[in-house]
Coordinates of C-alpha atoms and ligand atoms in Angstrom, one line a residue:
X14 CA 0.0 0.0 0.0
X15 CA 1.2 3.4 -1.2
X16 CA 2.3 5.3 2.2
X17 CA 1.5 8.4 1.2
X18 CA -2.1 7.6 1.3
X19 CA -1.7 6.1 5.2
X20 CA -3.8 8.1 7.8
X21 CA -2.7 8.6 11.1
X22 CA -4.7 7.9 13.6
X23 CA -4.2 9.9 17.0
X24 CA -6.6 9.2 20.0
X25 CA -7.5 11.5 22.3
X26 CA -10.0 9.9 24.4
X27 CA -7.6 9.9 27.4
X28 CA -7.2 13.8 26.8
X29 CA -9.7 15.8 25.1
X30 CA -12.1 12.7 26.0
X31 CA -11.5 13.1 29.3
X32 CA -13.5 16.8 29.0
X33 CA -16.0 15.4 28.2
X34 CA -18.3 16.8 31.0
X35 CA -19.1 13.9 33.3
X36 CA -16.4 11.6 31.8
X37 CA -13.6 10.7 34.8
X38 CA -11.0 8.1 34.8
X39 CA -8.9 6.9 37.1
X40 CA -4.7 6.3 36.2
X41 CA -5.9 2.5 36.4
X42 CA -9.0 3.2 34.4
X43 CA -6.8 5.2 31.9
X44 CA -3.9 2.6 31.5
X45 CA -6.5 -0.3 30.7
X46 CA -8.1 2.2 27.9
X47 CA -4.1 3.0 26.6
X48 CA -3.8 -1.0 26.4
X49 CA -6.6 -1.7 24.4
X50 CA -6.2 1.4 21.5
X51 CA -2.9 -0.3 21.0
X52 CA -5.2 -3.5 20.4
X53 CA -7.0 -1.3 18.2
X54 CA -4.2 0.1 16.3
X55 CA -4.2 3.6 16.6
X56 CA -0.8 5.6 15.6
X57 CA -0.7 7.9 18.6
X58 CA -2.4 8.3 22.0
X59 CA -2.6 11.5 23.7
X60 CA -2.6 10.8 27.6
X61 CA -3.4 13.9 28.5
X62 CA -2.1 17.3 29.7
X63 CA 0.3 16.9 32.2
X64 CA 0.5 20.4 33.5
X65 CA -3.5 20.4 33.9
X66 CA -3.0 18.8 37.6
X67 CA -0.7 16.4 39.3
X68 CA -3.0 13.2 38.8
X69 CA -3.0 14.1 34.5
X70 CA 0.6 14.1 34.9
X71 CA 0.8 11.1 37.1
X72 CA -1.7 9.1 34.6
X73 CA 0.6 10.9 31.5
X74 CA 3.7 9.3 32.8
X75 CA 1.9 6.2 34.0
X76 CA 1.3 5.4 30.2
X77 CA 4.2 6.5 28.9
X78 CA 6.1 4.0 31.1
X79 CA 4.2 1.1 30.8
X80 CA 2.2 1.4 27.0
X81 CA 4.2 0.4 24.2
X82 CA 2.7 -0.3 20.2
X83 CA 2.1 3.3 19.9
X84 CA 3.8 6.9 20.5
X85 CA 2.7 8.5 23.4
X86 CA 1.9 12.4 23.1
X87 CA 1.4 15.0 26.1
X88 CA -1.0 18.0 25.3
X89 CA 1.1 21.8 26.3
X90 CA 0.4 25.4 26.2
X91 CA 3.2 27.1 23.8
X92 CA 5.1 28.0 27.1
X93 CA 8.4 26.8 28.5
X94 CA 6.7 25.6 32.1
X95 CA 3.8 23.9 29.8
X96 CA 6.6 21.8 27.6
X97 CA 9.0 20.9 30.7
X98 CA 6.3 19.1 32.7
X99 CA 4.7 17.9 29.1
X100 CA 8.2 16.2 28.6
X101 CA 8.9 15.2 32.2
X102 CA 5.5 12.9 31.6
X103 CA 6.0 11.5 28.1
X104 CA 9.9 11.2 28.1
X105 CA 9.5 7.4 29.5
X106 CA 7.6 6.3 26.4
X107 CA 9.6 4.6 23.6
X108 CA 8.4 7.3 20.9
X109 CA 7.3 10.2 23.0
X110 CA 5.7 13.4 21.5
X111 CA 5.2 17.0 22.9
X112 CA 2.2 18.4 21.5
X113 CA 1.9 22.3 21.8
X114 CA -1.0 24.8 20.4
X115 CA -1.9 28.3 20.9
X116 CA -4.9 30.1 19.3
X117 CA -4.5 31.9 16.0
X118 CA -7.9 33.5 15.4
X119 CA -8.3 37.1 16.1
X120 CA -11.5 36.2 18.4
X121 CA -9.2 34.3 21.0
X122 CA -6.2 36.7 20.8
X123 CA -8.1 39.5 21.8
X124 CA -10.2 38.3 24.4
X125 CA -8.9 35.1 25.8
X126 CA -5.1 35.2 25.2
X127 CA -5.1 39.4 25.1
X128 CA -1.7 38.8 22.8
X129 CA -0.9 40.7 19.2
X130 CA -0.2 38.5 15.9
X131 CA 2.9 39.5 16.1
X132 CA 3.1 38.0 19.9
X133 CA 1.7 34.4 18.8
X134 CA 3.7 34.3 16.4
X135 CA 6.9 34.7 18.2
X136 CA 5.5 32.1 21.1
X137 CA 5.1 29.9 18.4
X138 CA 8.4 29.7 17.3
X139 CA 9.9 29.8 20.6
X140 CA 7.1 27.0 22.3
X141 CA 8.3 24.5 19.0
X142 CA 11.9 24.9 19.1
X143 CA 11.9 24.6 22.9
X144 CA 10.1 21.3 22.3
X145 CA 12.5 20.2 19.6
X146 CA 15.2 20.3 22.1
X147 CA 13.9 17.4 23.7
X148 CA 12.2 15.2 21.0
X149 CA 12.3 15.4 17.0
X150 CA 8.5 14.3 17.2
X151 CA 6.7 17.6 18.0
X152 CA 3.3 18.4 17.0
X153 CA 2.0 22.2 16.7
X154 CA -1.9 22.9 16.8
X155 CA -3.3 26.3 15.8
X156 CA -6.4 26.5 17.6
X157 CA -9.7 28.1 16.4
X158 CA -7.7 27.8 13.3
X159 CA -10.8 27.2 11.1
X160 CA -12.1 30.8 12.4
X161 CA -8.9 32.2 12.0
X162 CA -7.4 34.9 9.2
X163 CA -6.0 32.7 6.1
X164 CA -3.1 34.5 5.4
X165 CA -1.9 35.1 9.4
X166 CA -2.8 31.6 9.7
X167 CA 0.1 30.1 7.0
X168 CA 2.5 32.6 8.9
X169 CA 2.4 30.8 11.8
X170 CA 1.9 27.4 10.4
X171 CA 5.3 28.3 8.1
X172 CA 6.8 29.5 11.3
X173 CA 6.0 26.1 13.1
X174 CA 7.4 24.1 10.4
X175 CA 10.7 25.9 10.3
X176 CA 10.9 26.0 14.0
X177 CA 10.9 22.3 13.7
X178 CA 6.7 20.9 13.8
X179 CA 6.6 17.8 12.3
X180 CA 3.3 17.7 12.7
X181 CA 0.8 20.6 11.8
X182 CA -3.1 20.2 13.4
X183 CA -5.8 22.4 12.2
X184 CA -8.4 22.3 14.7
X185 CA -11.9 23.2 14.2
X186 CA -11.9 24.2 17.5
X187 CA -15.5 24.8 18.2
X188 CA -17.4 22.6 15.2
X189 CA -18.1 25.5 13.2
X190 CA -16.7 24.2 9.9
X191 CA -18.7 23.0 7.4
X192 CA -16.6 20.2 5.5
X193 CA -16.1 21.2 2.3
X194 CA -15.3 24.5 3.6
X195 CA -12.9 22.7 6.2
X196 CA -11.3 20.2 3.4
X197 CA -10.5 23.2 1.4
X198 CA -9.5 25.3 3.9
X199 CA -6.7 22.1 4.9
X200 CA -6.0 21.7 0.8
X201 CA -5.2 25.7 0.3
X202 CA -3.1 25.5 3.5
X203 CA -1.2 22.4 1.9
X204 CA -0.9 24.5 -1.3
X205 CA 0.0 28.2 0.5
X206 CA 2.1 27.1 2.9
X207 CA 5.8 27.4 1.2
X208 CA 7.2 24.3 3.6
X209 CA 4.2 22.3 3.7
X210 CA 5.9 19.0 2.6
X211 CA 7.7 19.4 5.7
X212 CA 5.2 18.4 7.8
X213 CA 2.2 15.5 8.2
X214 CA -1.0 17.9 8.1
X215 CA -3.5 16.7 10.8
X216 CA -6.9 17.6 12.3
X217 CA -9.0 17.6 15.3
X218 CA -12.7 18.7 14.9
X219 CA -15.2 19.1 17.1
X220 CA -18.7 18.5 16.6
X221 CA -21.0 21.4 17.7
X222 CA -23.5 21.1 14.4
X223 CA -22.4 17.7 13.9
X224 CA -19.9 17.5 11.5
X225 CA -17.0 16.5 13.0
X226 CA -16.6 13.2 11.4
X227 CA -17.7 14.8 7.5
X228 CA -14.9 17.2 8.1
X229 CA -12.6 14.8 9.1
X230 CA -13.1 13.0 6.1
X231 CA -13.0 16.3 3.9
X232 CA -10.0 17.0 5.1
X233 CA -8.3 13.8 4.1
X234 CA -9.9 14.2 0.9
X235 CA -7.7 17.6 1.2
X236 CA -4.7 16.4 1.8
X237 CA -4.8 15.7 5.7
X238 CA -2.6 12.3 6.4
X239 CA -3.5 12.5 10.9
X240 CA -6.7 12.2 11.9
X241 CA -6.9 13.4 15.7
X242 CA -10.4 11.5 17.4
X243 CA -11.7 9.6 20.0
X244 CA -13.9 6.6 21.1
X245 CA -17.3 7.2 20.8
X246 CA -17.1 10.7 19.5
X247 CA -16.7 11.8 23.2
X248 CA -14.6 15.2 24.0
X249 CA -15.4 19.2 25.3
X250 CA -19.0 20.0 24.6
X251 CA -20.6 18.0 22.0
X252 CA -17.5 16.1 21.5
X253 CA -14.5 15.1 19.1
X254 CA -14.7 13.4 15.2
X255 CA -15.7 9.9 16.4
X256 CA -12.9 7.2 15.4
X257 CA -15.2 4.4 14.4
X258 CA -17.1 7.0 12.4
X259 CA -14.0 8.4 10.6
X260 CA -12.2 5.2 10.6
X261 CA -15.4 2.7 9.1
X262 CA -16.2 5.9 6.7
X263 CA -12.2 5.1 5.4
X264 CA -12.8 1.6 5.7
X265 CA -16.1 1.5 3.7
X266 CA -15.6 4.2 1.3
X267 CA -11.8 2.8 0.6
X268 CA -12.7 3.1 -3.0
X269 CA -14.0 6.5 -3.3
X270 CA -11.2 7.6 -0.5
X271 CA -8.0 5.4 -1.2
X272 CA -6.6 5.9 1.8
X273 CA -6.0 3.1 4.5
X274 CA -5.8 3.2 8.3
X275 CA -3.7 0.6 10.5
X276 CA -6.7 0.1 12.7
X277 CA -7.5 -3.2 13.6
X278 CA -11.5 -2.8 12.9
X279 CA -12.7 -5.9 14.8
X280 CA -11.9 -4.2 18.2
X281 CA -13.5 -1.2 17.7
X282 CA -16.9 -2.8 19.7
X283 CA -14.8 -3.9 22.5
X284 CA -13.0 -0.7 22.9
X285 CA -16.5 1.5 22.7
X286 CA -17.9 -0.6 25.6
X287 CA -14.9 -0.2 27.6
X288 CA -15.1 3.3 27.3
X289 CA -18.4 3.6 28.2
X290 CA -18.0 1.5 31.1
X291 CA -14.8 2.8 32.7
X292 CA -16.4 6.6 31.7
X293 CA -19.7 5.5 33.0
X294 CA -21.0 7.6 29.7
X295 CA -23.8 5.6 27.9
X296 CA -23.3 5.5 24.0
X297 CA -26.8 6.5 22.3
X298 CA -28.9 3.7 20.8
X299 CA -29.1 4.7 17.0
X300 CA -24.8 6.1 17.2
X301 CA -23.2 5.0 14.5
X302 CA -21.0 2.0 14.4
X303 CA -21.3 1.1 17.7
X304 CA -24.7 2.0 19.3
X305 CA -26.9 -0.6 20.5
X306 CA -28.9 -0.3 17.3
X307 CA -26.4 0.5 14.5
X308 CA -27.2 -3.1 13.3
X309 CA -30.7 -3.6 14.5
X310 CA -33.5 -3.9 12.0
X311 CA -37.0 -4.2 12.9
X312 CA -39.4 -2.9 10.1
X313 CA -40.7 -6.0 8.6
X314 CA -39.2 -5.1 5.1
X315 CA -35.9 -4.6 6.2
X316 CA -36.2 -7.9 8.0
X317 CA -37.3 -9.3 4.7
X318 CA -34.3 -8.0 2.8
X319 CA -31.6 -8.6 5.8
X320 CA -32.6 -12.4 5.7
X321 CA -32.6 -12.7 1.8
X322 CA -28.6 -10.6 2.0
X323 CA -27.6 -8.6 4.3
X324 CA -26.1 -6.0 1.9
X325 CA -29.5 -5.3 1.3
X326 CA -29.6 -2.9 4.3
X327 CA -25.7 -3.1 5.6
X328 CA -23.0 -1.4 4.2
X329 CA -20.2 -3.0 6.5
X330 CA -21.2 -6.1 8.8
X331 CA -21.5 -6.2 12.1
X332 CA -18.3 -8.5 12.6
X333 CA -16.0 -6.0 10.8
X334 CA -16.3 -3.8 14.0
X335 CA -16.4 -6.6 16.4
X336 CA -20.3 -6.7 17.1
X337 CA -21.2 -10.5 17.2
X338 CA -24.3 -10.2 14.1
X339 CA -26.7 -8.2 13.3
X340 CA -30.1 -8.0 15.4
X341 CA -33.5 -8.4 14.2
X342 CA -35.0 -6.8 16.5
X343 CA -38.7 -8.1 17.1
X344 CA -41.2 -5.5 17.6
X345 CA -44.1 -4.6 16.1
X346 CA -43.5 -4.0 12.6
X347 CA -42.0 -7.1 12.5
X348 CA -42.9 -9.7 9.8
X349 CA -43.6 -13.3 10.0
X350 CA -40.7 -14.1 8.3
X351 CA -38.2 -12.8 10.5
X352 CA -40.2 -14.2 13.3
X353 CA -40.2 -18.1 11.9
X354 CA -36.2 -17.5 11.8
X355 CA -36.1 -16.3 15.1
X356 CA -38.1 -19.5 16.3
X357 CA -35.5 -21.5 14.2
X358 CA -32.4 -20.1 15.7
X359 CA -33.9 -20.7 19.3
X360 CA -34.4 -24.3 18.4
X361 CA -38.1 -24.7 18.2
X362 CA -39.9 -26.8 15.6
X363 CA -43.4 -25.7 15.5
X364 CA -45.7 -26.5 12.5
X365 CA -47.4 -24.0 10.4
X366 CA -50.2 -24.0 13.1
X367 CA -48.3 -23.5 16.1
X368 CA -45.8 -20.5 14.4
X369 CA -49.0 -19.0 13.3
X370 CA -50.9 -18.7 17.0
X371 CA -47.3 -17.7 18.2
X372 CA -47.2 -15.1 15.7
X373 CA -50.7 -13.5 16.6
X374 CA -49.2 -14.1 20.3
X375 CA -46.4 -12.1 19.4
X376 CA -47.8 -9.0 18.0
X377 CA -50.4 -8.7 20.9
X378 CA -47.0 -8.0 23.1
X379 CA -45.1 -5.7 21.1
X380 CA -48.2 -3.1 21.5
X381 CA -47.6 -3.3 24.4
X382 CA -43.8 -3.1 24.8
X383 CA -41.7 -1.9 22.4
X384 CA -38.9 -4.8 22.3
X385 CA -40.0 -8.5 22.5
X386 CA -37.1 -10.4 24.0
X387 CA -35.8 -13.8 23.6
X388 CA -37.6 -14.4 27.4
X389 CA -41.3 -13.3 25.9
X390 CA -41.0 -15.8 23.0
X391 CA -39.9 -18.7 25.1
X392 CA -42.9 -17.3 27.5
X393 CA -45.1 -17.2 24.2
X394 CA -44.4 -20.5 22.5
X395 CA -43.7 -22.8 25.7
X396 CA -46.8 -21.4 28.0
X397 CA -49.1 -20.7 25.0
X398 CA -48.4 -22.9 22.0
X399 CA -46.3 -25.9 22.9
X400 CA -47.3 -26.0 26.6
X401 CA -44.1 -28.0 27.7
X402 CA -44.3 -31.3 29.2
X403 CA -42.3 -32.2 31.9
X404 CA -40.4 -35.6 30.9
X405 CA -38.0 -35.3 34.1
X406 CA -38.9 -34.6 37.3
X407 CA -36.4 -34.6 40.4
X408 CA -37.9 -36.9 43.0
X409 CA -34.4 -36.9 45.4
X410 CA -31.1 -36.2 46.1
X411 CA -28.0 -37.2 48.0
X412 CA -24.9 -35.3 47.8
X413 CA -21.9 -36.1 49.6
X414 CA -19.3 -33.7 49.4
X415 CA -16.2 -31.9 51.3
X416 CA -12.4 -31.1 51.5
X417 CA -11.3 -34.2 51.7
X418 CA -13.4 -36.6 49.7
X419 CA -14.6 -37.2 46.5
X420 CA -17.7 -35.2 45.4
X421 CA -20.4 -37.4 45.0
X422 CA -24.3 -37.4 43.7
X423 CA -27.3 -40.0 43.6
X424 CA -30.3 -39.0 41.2
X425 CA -33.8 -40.1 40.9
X426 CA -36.2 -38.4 38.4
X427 CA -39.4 -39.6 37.8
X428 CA -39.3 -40.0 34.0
X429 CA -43.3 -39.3 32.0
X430 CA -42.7 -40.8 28.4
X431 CA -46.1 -39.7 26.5
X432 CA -48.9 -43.1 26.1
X433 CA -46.1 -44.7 28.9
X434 CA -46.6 -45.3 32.7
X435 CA -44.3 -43.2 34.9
X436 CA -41.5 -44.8 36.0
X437 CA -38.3 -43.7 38.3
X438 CA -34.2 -44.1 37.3
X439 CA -31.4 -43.7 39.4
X440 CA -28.0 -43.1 38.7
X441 CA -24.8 -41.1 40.5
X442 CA -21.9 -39.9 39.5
X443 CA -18.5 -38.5 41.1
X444 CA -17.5 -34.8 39.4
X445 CA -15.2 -32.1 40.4
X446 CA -18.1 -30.1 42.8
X447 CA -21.4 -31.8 44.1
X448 CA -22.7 -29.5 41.3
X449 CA -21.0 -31.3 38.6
X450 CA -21.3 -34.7 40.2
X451 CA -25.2 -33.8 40.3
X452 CA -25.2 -32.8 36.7
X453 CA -23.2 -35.8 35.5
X454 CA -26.1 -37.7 37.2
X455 CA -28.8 -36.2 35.7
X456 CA -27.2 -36.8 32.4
X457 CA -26.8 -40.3 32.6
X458 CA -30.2 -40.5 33.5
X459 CA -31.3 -38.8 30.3
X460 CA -28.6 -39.9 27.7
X461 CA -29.1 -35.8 26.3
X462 CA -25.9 -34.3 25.7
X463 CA -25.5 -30.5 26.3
X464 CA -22.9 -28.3 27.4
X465 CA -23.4 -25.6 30.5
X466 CA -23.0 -22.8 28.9
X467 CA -23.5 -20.2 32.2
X468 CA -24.7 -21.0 35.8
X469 CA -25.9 -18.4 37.8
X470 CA -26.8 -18.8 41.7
X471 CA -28.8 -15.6 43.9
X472 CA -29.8 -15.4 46.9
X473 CA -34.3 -14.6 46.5
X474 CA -34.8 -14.3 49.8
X475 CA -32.7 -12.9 53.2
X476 CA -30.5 -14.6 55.5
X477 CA -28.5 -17.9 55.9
X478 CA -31.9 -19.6 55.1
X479 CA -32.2 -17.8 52.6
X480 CA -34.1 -19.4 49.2
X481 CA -31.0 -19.9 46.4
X482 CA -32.1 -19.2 42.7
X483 CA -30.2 -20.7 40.1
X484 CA -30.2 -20.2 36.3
X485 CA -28.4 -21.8 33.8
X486 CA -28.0 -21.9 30.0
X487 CA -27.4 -24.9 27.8
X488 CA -26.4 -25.7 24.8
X489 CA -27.1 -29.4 22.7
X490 CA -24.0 -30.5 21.6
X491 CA -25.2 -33.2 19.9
X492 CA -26.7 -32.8 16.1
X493 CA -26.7 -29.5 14.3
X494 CA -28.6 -27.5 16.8
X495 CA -26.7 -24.3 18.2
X496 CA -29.5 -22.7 20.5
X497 CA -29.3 -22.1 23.9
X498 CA -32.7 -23.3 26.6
X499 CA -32.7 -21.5 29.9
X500 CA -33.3 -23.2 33.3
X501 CA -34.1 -22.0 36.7
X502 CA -34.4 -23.6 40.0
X503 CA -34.8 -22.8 43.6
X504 CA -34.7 -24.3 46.7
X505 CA -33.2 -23.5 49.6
X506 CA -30.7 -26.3 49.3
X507 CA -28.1 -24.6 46.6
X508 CA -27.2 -28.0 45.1
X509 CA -30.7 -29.3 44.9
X510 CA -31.6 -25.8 43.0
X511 CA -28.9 -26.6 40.9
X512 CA -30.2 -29.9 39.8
X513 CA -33.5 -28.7 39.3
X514 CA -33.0 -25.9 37.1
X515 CA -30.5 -28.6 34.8
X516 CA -34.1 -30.7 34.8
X517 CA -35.9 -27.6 33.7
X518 CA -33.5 -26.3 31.1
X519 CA -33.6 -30.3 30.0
X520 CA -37.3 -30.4 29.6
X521 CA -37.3 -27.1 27.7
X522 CA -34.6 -28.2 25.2
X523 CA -37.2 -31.2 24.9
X524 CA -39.9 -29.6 23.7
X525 CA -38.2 -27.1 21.2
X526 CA -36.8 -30.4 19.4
X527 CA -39.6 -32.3 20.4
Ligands
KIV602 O1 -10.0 21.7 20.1 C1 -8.9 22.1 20.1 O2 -8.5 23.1 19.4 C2 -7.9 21.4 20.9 C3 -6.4 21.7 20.7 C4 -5.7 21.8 22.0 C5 -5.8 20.7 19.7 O3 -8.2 20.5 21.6
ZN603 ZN1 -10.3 19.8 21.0

């Protein structure tokens, strides 16, 4: 691949991220997110701004000592104190960069920075070549430079450059771009600029009207090769370019674009809910790429189309960005076709009778809640349609277990084959827990092979007498079938719970495959 047509990608979730109001991490919290964007591949990560407070620097340094697949870049004001604590932080990483900015637009020199032109300029010169004399890799952003005057703005960006930037950003500072206006601004800078080729151009936009990501992407189209974003669009106000957004758009578009990333695409899922978790900000539903719906379909004719190919209503699939397939989502506008292949995939094999009463059943429910679960149409089909008998039933139990003896279980379940009389089996079995030793009972009892999948024990009640409630999930392993069947149980005996909600889930499984 031609490198000239490589984008860089440069997080800043751990930096301008980190502004996001309500978004707080921990150096622990912010070291586990620096792991996992080098899983994901970006280029750079900006840790933060070390002269902000002593726990930035702390979680700066933190990174830089202990993150390695990806330079690590410290965010500083164009002032000597700003640069020596931003280099006292990243000068532990293997490719460490200082990363310095001042504003250029007339607007912020007057009332925020109350400096001439001819003052930035000279602090921009002297802020980069202080940085060069610790690192080569020093990156110079012009702030508010989309709202700043073209022809001061190549001044300073020249004067960067031959201070030594080898990196120039043009921030849209506060999302007021729109992107062709942005990608053109970044192409005439390219062109104006007498040592442009000096330098990788990069941008950081924000996304006050939205745009972030579009300008992003019309930048690159104007000659931008850094990209700077971060994990689920978060960052000040309404946030940064998103890097799933820019980095699918890239991925997606790679046609139209030609231009490649290094970012490993199937971790992008992962590292959005991580994010969300350790920021304890919630990622909207319909966000794209990674919201809870950004591969959900429910109106019937999508469902239709999905099923038939899935190009039909997806332009990248789900597992390209590490989401396990695509939902169809069963609601109301739901068709019957969607809902037969639901019943499929769950393992049940109704006739045309059955999936029609289940169907009617069905659309009763979503009028009255807007998403039917996997829970409702087990509740639909096994109380309503199938009614399932119970072939097992536990009748006892004798467990003898401790530290030093072998874990052992004896079974009975009364066994009800339909047009037969009801008859009892025993068996027991030794296992690694009186859990498993039960289990391995019950399955020699019932010759049904199936893996357990998840086991879950609670406590329903209060106290040491308290009821135990235990679910599992199983899965056949014999045949073709790859469904899972629920179970629950409860008793206040945790091991005889245990056994009866493996006899539940076992009579369930029955009467999907009858
Ligand atoms: O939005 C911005 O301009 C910034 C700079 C410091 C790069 O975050
Ligand atoms: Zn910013």
């Amino acid at each position: 691949m031609d490198k000239r047509n490589r984008i860089i990608i440069f997080d800043t979730t751990l930096r301008d991220g980190e502004q996001s109001p309500g978004a707080s991490l921990n150096i622990a919290d912010k070291l586990k997110i620096a792991k996992q964007l080098v899983k994901l591949g970006v280029d750079v990560i900006e840790a933060g701004f070390p002269v902000a407070s002593q726990g930035d620097f702390e979680s700066v340094r933190t990174i830089a000592k202990q993150v390695r697949g990806a330079s690590i870049a410290g965010l500083a004001r164009a002032t000597k104190k700003d640069i020596d604590v931003c280099w006292n932080a990243v000068k532990y990483a293997a490719k460490p960069r200082v990363h310095t900015f001042i504003a250029t637009s007339d607007i912020h020199l007057k009332h925020k920075l109350k400096r001439t032109r001819q003052q930035v300029l000279k602090d921009t010169a002297s802020a980069v070549r202080h940085a060069k004399k610790y690192t080569d890799d020093v990156e110079f952003s012009a702030e508010d430079a989309s709202r700043s005057d073209f022809n001061y703005l190549c001044k300073v960006i020249e004067t960067a450059i031959k201070a030594g930037a080898t990196t120039i950003n043009v921030p849209d500072t506060v999302g007021y771009a729109m992107p062709h206006e942005f990608g053109g601004l970044v192409k005439s800078l390219i062109e104006t600029v007498p040592n442009s080729c000096k330098a990788v151009f990069s941008v950081h936009c924000h996304n006050d009207l939205g745009m972030a990501a579009a300008s992003s992407i019309s930048a690159i189209v104007g000659g931008a090769r850094q990209v700077e974003c971060t994990i689920n669009g978060l960052g000040e106000r309404a946030g940064n370019a998103s890097l799933e957004e820019v980095v699918m758009s890239i991925n997606t578009r790679k046609k139209l674009l030609k231009v490649h990333t290094s970012i490993k695409t199937e971790e992008i899922y992962k590292t959005s809910r991580m994010v969300s978790k350790l920021t304890g900000l919630n990622v909207q539903a319909n966000k794209a790429i990674v919201g809870k719906n950004a591969f959900a379909h429910e109106a019937g004719i999508h469902q239709d189309g999905m099923i038939k190919h899935a190009l039909t209503y997806e332009i990248m699939t789900p597992e390209s960005v590490g989401v396990v397939e695509s939902r169809l989502v069963l609601g109301k506008h739901s068709g019957r076709h969607a809902f037969r292949r639901k019943l499929a995939s769950m393992g049940y094999k109704l006739n045309e009778k059955e999936i029609e009463k289940a169907f009617m059943q069905l659309k009763g429910l979503a009028d009255k809640k807007k998403e039917v679960f996997d829970e409702d149409i087990e509740a639909i089909v096994e109380n309503e349609v199938v009614h399932v008998q119970e072939k097992y039933k536990l009748q006892y139990i004798n467990v003898t277990s401790g530290n030093k003896t072998v874990p052992t279980a004896t079974i009975s379940l009364s066994v009800h084959d339909k047009g037969r009389k009801e008859r009892t089996v025993q068996e027991a079995a030794c296992g690694d827990g009186p859990v498993d030793a039960a289990l391995k009972a019950i399955d020699r009892i019932t010759g049904i092979k199936c893996k357990l999948d998840d086991y879950k024990l609670r406590s329903v009640s209060r106290g040491k007498d308290a009821i135990g409630e235990v679910t599992v999930r199983i899965v056949p392993v014999s045949g073709k079938e790859s469904f899972v069947v629920n179970g629950r149980g409860a008793s206040t005996d945790i091991i005889e719970a245990s056994a009866k909600a493996y006899v539940n889930a076992i009579n369930r499984l029955l009467a999907r495959t009858k």
